[in-house]
mmCIF file of C-alpha atoms and ligand atoms in Angstrom:
data_model
loop_
_atom_site.group_PDB
_atom_site.id
_atom_site.type_symbol
_atom_site.label_atom_id
_atom_site.label_comp_id
_atom_site.label_asym_id
_atom_site.label_seq_id
_atom_site.Cartn_x
_atom_site.Cartn_y
_atom_site.Cartn_z
ATOM 1 C CA UNK A 1 0.000 0.000 0.000
ATOM 2 C CA UNK A 2 1.390 3.475 -0.815
ATOM 3 C CA UNK A 3 2.619 5.168 2.378
ATOM 4 C CA UNK A 4 0.117 7.933 1.745
ATOM 5 C CA UNK A 5 -2.625 5.587 2.935
ATOM 6 C CA UNK A 6 -0.805 3.737 5.708
ATOM 7 C CA UNK A 7 -2.943 4.443 8.744
ATOM 8 C CA UNK A 8 -0.475 4.419 11.604
ATOM 9 C CA UNK A 9 2.207 6.645 10.140
ATOM 10 C CA UNK A 10 -0.410 9.209 9.063
ATOM 11 C CA UNK A 11 -2.313 9.195 12.318
ATOM 12 C CA UNK A 12 0.347 8.831 15.012
ATOM 13 C CA UNK A 13 0.852 12.573 15.477
ATOM 14 C CA UNK A 14 -2.853 13.184 16.136
ATOM 15 C CA UNK A 15 -3.919 9.807 17.534
ATOM 16 C CA UNK A 16 -3.866 10.511 21.267
ATOM 17 C CA UNK A 17 -5.677 13.848 20.962
ATOM 18 C CA UNK A 18 -8.145 12.480 18.411
ATOM 19 C CA UNK A 19 -9.114 9.419 20.469
ATOM 20 C CA UNK A 20 -9.439 11.589 23.554
ATOM 21 C CA UNK A 21 -11.777 14.065 21.782
ATOM 22 C CA UNK A 22 -13.838 11.158 20.404
ATOM 23 C CA UNK A 23 -14.293 9.655 23.888
ATOM 24 C CA UNK A 24 -12.271 6.577 22.973
ATOM 25 C CA UNK A 25 -9.708 7.017 25.747
ATOM 26 C CA UNK A 26 -12.439 7.043 28.412
ATOM 27 C CA UNK A 27 -14.199 4.151 26.719
ATOM 28 C CA UNK A 28 -11.025 2.039 26.924
ATOM 29 C CA UNK A 29 -11.756 1.436 30.619
ATOM 30 C CA UNK A 30 -14.974 -0.431 29.725
ATOM 31 C CA UNK A 31 -13.272 -2.141 26.800
ATOM 32 C CA UNK A 32 -10.499 -3.465 29.042
ATOM 33 C CA UNK A 33 -13.010 -4.602 31.674
ATOM 34 C CA UNK A 34 -14.881 -6.799 29.207
ATOM 35 C CA UNK A 35 -11.732 -8.066 27.486
ATOM 36 C CA UNK A 36 -10.320 -9.076 30.865
ATOM 37 C CA UNK A 37 -13.291 -11.413 31.312
ATOM 38 C CA UNK A 38 -12.603 -13.072 27.957
ATOM 39 C CA UNK A 39 -8.893 -13.442 28.694
ATOM 40 C CA UNK A 40 -9.576 -15.549 31.797
ATOM 41 C CA UNK A 41 -6.996 -13.358 33.509
ATOM 42 C CA UNK A 42 -4.279 -14.944 31.367
ATOM 43 C CA UNK A 43 -2.753 -13.789 28.117
ATOM 44 C CA UNK A 44 -3.931 -11.619 25.258
ATOM 45 C CA UNK A 45 -2.676 -10.568 21.839
ATOM 46 C CA UNK A 46 -3.907 -7.282 20.325
ATOM 47 C CA UNK A 47 -3.949 -6.955 16.529
ATOM 48 C CA UNK A 48 -3.018 -3.368 15.619
ATOM 49 C CA UNK A 49 -2.184 -2.353 19.175
ATOM 50 C CA UNK A 50 -1.457 1.268 18.285
ATOM 51 C CA UNK A 51 -0.520 3.492 21.213
ATOM 52 C CA UNK A 52 -1.901 0.977 23.743
ATOM 53 C CA UNK A 53 -5.183 2.824 24.266
ATOM 54 C CA UNK A 54 -6.771 -0.535 25.199
ATOM 55 C CA UNK A 55 -3.696 -2.713 25.730
ATOM 56 C CA UNK A 56 -2.333 -0.541 28.559
ATOM 57 C CA UNK A 57 -5.478 -0.583 30.747
ATOM 58 C CA UNK A 58 -5.887 -4.296 30.029
ATOM 59 C CA UNK A 59 -2.316 -5.020 31.163
ATOM 60 C CA UNK A 60 -2.944 -2.901 34.280
ATOM 61 C CA UNK A 61 -5.690 -5.404 35.123
ATOM 62 C CA UNK A 62 -3.094 -8.157 35.290
ATOM 63 C CA UNK A 63 -3.505 -9.619 31.782
ATOM 64 C CA UNK A 64 -0.218 -10.384 29.967
ATOM 65 C CA UNK A 65 -0.789 -8.309 26.834
ATOM 66 C CA UNK A 66 1.284 -8.552 23.663
ATOM 67 C CA UNK A 67 0.657 -6.678 20.441
ATOM 68 C CA UNK A 68 1.403 -6.385 16.744
ATOM 69 C CA UNK A 69 1.416 -3.188 14.712
ATOM 70 C CA UNK A 70 2.903 -2.277 11.328
ATOM 71 C CA UNK A 71 3.632 1.339 12.255
ATOM 72 C CA UNK A 72 6.927 2.341 13.902
ATOM 73 C CA UNK A 73 5.335 5.662 14.875
ATOM 74 C CA UNK A 74 2.479 3.947 16.722
ATOM 75 C CA UNK A 75 4.838 1.486 18.403
ATOM 76 C CA UNK A 76 6.934 4.438 19.599
ATOM 77 C CA UNK A 77 3.842 5.974 21.237
ATOM 78 C CA UNK A 78 3.216 2.640 22.965
ATOM 79 C CA UNK A 79 6.785 2.291 24.225
ATOM 80 C CA UNK A 80 6.589 5.818 25.710
ATOM 81 C CA UNK A 81 3.566 4.736 27.758
ATOM 82 C CA UNK A 82 4.679 1.355 29.079
ATOM 83 C CA UNK A 83 7.363 -1.281 29.091
ATOM 84 C CA UNK A 84 4.958 -3.955 30.345
ATOM 85 C CA UNK A 85 3.690 -4.849 26.872
ATOM 86 C CA UNK A 86 5.761 -6.837 24.398
ATOM 87 C CA UNK A 87 4.886 -5.498 20.958
ATOM 88 C CA UNK A 88 6.485 -6.093 17.594
ATOM 89 C CA UNK A 89 6.300 -4.734 14.082
ATOM 90 C CA UNK A 90 4.298 -7.021 11.813
ATOM 91 C CA UNK A 91 1.349 -7.323 9.478
ATOM 92 C CA UNK A 92 -1.858 -8.547 11.078
ATOM 93 C CA UNK A 93 -2.888 -9.941 7.693
ATOM 94 C CA UNK A 94 -0.113 -12.476 7.904
ATOM 95 C CA UNK A 95 1.530 -13.330 11.195
ATOM 96 C CA UNK A 96 2.666 -16.447 12.966
ATOM 97 C CA UNK A 97 2.921 -16.543 16.712
ATOM 98 C CA UNK A 98 5.118 -18.945 18.691
ATOM 99 C CA UNK A 99 2.757 -18.607 21.633
ATOM 100 C CA UNK A 100 -0.915 -19.440 22.098
ATOM 101 C CA UNK A 101 -3.184 -16.913 23.831
ATOM 102 C CA UNK A 102 -6.397 -17.046 25.867
ATOM 103 C CA UNK A 103 -7.624 -14.009 23.965
ATOM 104 C CA UNK A 104 -6.836 -12.441 20.592
ATOM 105 C CA UNK A 105 -8.608 -9.151 19.933
ATOM 106 C CA UNK A 106 -8.879 -6.479 17.257
ATOM 107 C CA UNK A 107 -10.806 -3.335 18.175
ATOM 108 C CA UNK A 108 -11.804 0.115 16.902
ATOM 109 C CA UNK A 109 -12.491 -1.221 13.381
ATOM 110 C CA UNK A 110 -8.795 -1.922 12.824
ATOM 111 C CA UNK A 111 -9.822 -4.989 10.793
ATOM 112 C CA UNK A 112 -11.282 -2.658 8.128
ATOM 113 C CA UNK A 113 -7.772 -1.329 7.477
ATOM 114 C CA UNK A 114 -7.119 -4.622 5.645
ATOM 115 C CA UNK A 115 -8.200 -3.775 2.141
ATOM 116 C CA UNK A 116 -9.073 -7.072 0.511
ATOM 117 C CA UNK A 117 -11.275 -10.016 1.399
ATOM 118 C CA UNK A 118 -8.194 -12.239 1.137
ATOM 119 C CA UNK A 119 -6.215 -10.114 3.620
ATOM 120 C CA UNK A 120 -9.144 -10.093 6.031
ATOM 121 C CA UNK A 121 -9.543 -13.881 5.902
ATOM 122 C CA UNK A 122 -5.780 -14.324 6.287
ATOM 123 C CA UNK A 123 -5.908 -12.142 9.409
ATOM 124 C CA UNK A 124 -8.671 -14.280 10.901
ATOM 125 C CA UNK A 125 -6.719 -17.437 10.033
ATOM 126 C CA UNK A 126 -3.576 -16.136 11.775
ATOM 127 C CA UNK A 127 -5.690 -15.076 14.765
ATOM 128 C CA UNK A 128 -7.361 -18.506 14.995
ATOM 129 C CA UNK A 129 -3.963 -20.204 14.946
ATOM 130 C CA UNK A 130 -2.766 -17.987 17.785
ATOM 131 C CA UNK A 131 -5.618 -19.036 20.098
ATOM 132 C CA UNK A 132 -5.262 -21.807 22.636
ATOM 133 C CA UNK A 133 -7.915 -24.531 22.575
ATOM 134 C CA UNK A 134 -10.380 -22.621 24.756
ATOM 135 C CA UNK A 135 -9.283 -19.267 23.337
ATOM 136 C CA UNK A 136 -11.565 -16.451 22.271
ATOM 137 C CA UNK A 137 -11.318 -13.966 19.392
ATOM 138 C CA UNK A 138 -13.006 -10.594 20.019
ATOM 139 C CA UNK A 139 -13.590 -8.201 17.120
ATOM 140 C CA UNK A 140 -15.000 -4.664 17.409
ATOM 141 C CA UNK A 141 -16.183 -3.407 14.049
ATOM 142 C CA UNK A 142 -18.250 -0.439 12.924
ATOM 143 C CA UNK A 143 -21.468 -1.168 11.047
ATOM 144 C CA UNK A 144 -20.964 0.237 7.516
ATOM 145 C CA UNK A 145 -22.451 3.763 7.380
ATOM 146 C CA UNK A 146 -23.381 4.094 3.728
ATOM 147 C CA UNK A 147 -26.268 6.525 4.122
ATOM 148 C CA UNK A 148 -25.858 10.124 2.984
ATOM 149 C CA UNK A 149 -23.487 9.505 0.057
ATOM 150 C CA UNK A 150 -24.154 11.705 -2.997
ATOM 151 C CA UNK A 151 -22.443 10.586 -6.211
ATOM 152 C CA UNK A 152 -20.336 8.260 -4.093
ATOM 153 C CA UNK A 153 -19.062 11.050 -1.834
ATOM 154 C CA UNK A 154 -19.749 12.174 1.696
ATOM 155 C CA UNK A 155 -18.213 14.685 4.104
ATOM 156 C CA UNK A 156 -19.043 14.444 7.794
ATOM 157 C CA UNK A 157 -18.344 16.917 10.591
ATOM 158 C CA UNK A 158 -16.908 14.921 13.476
ATOM 159 C CA UNK A 159 -16.180 17.655 15.999
ATOM 160 C CA UNK A 160 -16.306 21.429 16.399
ATOM 161 C CA UNK A 161 -15.237 23.645 19.291
ATOM 162 C CA UNK A 162 -13.715 27.109 19.511
ATOM 163 C CA UNK A 163 -10.254 25.790 18.517
ATOM 164 C CA UNK A 164 -10.896 22.715 16.367
ATOM 165 C CA UNK A 165 -12.988 21.643 13.399
ATOM 166 C CA UNK A 166 -12.617 18.007 12.367
ATOM 167 C CA UNK A 167 -14.100 16.831 9.064
ATOM 168 C CA UNK A 168 -13.962 13.460 7.360
ATOM 169 C CA UNK A 169 -14.340 13.057 3.587
ATOM 170 C CA UNK A 170 -15.095 9.661 2.049
ATOM 171 C CA UNK A 171 -15.223 8.370 -1.501
ATOM 172 C CA UNK A 172 -17.039 5.063 -1.878
ATOM 173 C CA UNK A 173 -16.053 2.210 -4.200
ATOM 174 C CA UNK A 174 -19.019 -0.181 -3.927
ATOM 175 C CA UNK A 175 -17.448 -2.830 -6.166
ATOM 176 C CA UNK A 176 -14.625 -3.426 -3.717
ATOM 177 C CA UNK A 177 -16.476 -2.365 -0.528
ATOM 178 C CA UNK A 178 -13.782 0.240 0.085
ATOM 179 C CA UNK A 179 -13.747 3.847 1.205
ATOM 180 C CA UNK A 180 -10.921 6.261 0.468
ATOM 181 C CA UNK A 181 -11.053 8.768 3.305
ATOM 182 C CA UNK A 182 -9.251 11.834 4.543
ATOM 183 C CA UNK A 183 -9.553 13.377 7.969
ATOM 184 C CA UNK A 184 -9.096 17.148 7.867
ATOM 185 C CA UNK A 185 -8.322 18.727 11.237
ATOM 186 C CA UNK A 186 -8.432 22.537 11.246
ATOM 187 C CA UNK A 187 -6.886 23.992 14.369
ATOM 188 C CA UNK A 188 -6.149 27.726 14.715
ATOM 189 C CA UNK A 189 -4.319 28.515 11.461
ATOM 190 C CA UNK A 190 -3.136 25.017 10.596
ATOM 191 C CA UNK A 191 -4.743 22.024 8.944
ATOM 192 C CA UNK A 192 -3.620 18.409 9.339
ATOM 193 C CA UNK A 193 -4.573 15.940 6.647
ATOM 194 C CA UNK A 194 -4.725 12.241 7.581
ATOM 195 C CA UNK A 195 -5.665 9.941 4.701
ATOM 196 C CA UNK A 196 -6.614 6.290 5.110
ATOM 197 C CA UNK A 197 -8.437 3.511 3.285
ATOM 198 C CA UNK A 198 -10.802 0.904 4.646
ATOM 199 C CA UNK A 199 -12.738 -2.123 3.435
ATOM 200 C CA UNK A 200 -16.072 -2.446 5.207
ATOM 201 C CA UNK A 201 -17.781 -5.753 6.009
ATOM 202 C CA UNK A 202 -21.165 -6.483 7.513
ATOM 203 C CA UNK A 203 -21.392 -8.663 10.607
ATOM 204 C CA UNK A 204 -22.738 -11.676 8.733
ATOM 205 C CA UNK A 205 -19.898 -11.504 6.222
ATOM 206 C CA UNK A 206 -17.484 -11.453 9.159
ATOM 207 C CA UNK A 207 -19.171 -14.576 10.574
ATOM 208 C CA UNK A 208 -18.775 -16.349 7.237
ATOM 209 C CA UNK A 209 -15.096 -15.396 7.016
ATOM 210 C CA UNK A 210 -14.594 -16.615 10.600
ATOM 211 C CA UNK A 211 -16.291 -19.921 9.755
ATOM 212 C CA UNK A 212 -13.850 -20.342 6.858
ATOM 213 C CA UNK A 213 -10.998 -20.489 9.407
ATOM 214 C CA UNK A 214 -12.752 -22.763 11.914
ATOM 215 C CA UNK A 215 -14.274 -20.164 14.252
ATOM 216 C CA UNK A 216 -17.893 -19.843 15.268
ATOM 217 C CA UNK A 217 -19.812 -16.845 16.591
ATOM 218 C CA UNK A 218 -20.451 -17.281 20.331
ATOM 219 C CA UNK A 219 -21.757 -13.835 21.345
ATOM 220 C CA UNK A 220 -22.462 -10.464 19.762
ATOM 221 C CA UNK A 221 -22.919 -7.190 21.624
ATOM 222 C CA UNK A 222 -23.702 -3.596 20.645
ATOM 223 C CA UNK A 223 -21.216 -2.045 23.076
ATOM 224 C CA UNK A 224 -18.585 -2.861 25.693
ATOM 225 C CA UNK A 225 -21.123 -3.154 28.510
ATOM 226 C CA UNK A 226 -22.890 -6.038 26.765
ATOM 227 C CA UNK A 227 -25.689 -3.866 25.352
ATOM 228 C CA UNK A 228 -27.879 -5.588 22.763
ATOM 229 C CA UNK A 229 -26.838 -5.412 19.111
ATOM 230 C CA UNK A 230 -29.809 -3.951 17.250
ATOM 231 C CA UNK A 231 -30.671 -2.545 13.821
ATOM 232 C CA UNK A 232 -29.684 0.885 15.206
ATOM 233 C CA UNK A 233 -26.251 -0.211 16.454
ATOM 234 C CA UNK A 234 -23.314 1.661 14.971
ATOM 235 C CA UNK A 235 -20.878 -1.150 15.776
ATOM 236 C CA UNK A 236 -20.716 -4.691 17.066
ATOM 237 C CA UNK A 237 -18.480 -6.591 19.402
ATOM 238 C CA UNK A 238 -18.331 -10.138 18.114
ATOM 239 C CA UNK A 239 -16.911 -13.028 20.080
ATOM 240 C CA UNK A 240 -15.716 -16.178 18.294
ATOM 241 C CA UNK A 241 -14.626 -19.565 19.609
ATOM 242 C CA UNK A 242 -13.186 -22.624 17.924
ATOM 243 C CA UNK A 243 -15.778 -24.579 15.996
ATOM 244 C CA UNK A 244 -15.410 -28.113 17.405
ATOM 245 C CA UNK A 245 -12.464 -29.805 19.135
HETATM 246 C C1 SAM B 301 -7.547 2.423 14.506
HETATM 247 S S1 SAM B 301 -5.948 2.154 15.113
HETATM 248 C C2 SAM B 301 -6.336 1.228 16.570
HETATM 249 C C3 SAM B 301 -5.241 1.235 17.593
HETATM 250 C C4 SAM B 301 -5.624 0.565 18.897
HETATM 251 N N1 SAM B 301 -5.986 -0.811 18.675
HETATM 252 C C5 SAM B 301 -6.794 1.279 19.549
HETATM 253 O O1 SAM B 301 -7.825 0.646 19.731
HETATM 254 O O2 SAM B 301 -6.683 2.453 19.853
HETATM 255 C C6 SAM B 301 -5.350 0.927 14.011
HETATM 256 C C7 SAM B 301 -3.945 0.428 14.315
HETATM 257 O O3 SAM B 301 -3.683 -0.688 13.473
HETATM 258 C C8 SAM B 301 -2.408 -0.542 12.867
HETATM 259 N N2 SAM B 301 -2.449 -1.268 11.582
HETATM 260 C C9 SAM B 301 -3.132 -0.932 10.465
HETATM 261 N N3 SAM B 301 -2.960 -1.859 9.507
HETATM 262 C C10 SAM B 301 -2.146 -2.811 10.047
HETATM 263 C C11 SAM B 301 -1.593 -4.024 9.547
HETATM 264 N N4 SAM B 301 -1.852 -4.459 8.303
HETATM 265 N N5 SAM B 301 -0.778 -4.743 10.357
HETATM 266 C C12 SAM B 301 -0.510 -4.308 11.613
HETATM 267 N N6 SAM B 301 -1.009 -3.173 12.135
HETATM 268 C C13 SAM B 301 -1.819 -2.427 11.367
HETATM 269 C C14 SAM B 301 -2.199 0.945 12.753
HETATM 270 O O4 SAM B 301 -0.826 1.265 12.672
HETATM 271 C C15 SAM B 301 -2.861 1.450 14.033
HETATM 272 O O5 SAM B 301 -1.955 1.485 15.096
#
């Protein structure tokens, strides 16, 4: 993928402030609380660990967290926050782990940053192989928001206050289920441009891909406090276990 679209290296400079403004730093407390239950207090591997927004609070709960990320800049943010988490540079679409984990998880729609069906299935296959026999895979994924596009384009205002205006522009490619997006962050006299690409999948497509690699849906929630997943949900938290012995 051209560097222009590589998420981590484009987003690292704004990531902590952006996730804080979006309420994702506060939410990480609830996220870690539920993930701890799925980890059985043991070990966990985060796919696309980023700055440790979730991995750090989870490790503070006594879970041995490890992580993979393909961005040096993101891994640097993580290493500034903690030395309790072993994290390495790698591609979540294709990794092999020596260890087996109680929990493998991929949150905040990171899975959508894999841009082909093949890469997404390969990620699930690697994740399944990294689970121990009773292990659990937890995926948090946004429900595709395809309303409001005009001629395949949409611009959304994400945040406004007296110092900041944050807009997101998307161009939709329905044939490949991809969005080419750019976040534009106006702050005082400067503007930061953070491009990225995503491939959206619906929850049932995710279930089918998981079944292809021997995993079966065990639970699905609409938020991190086990709220019901409904037709109005903007995301789902899907929990998969091995299908059979
Ligand atoms: C949306 S951020 C999520 C970070 C963190 N999991 C969180 O919840 O805050 C996505 C992360 O995945 C990483 N990433 C994107 N594509 C990746 C890939 N193919 N392999 C490994 N990491 C990837 C990015 O560098 C970034 O740190």
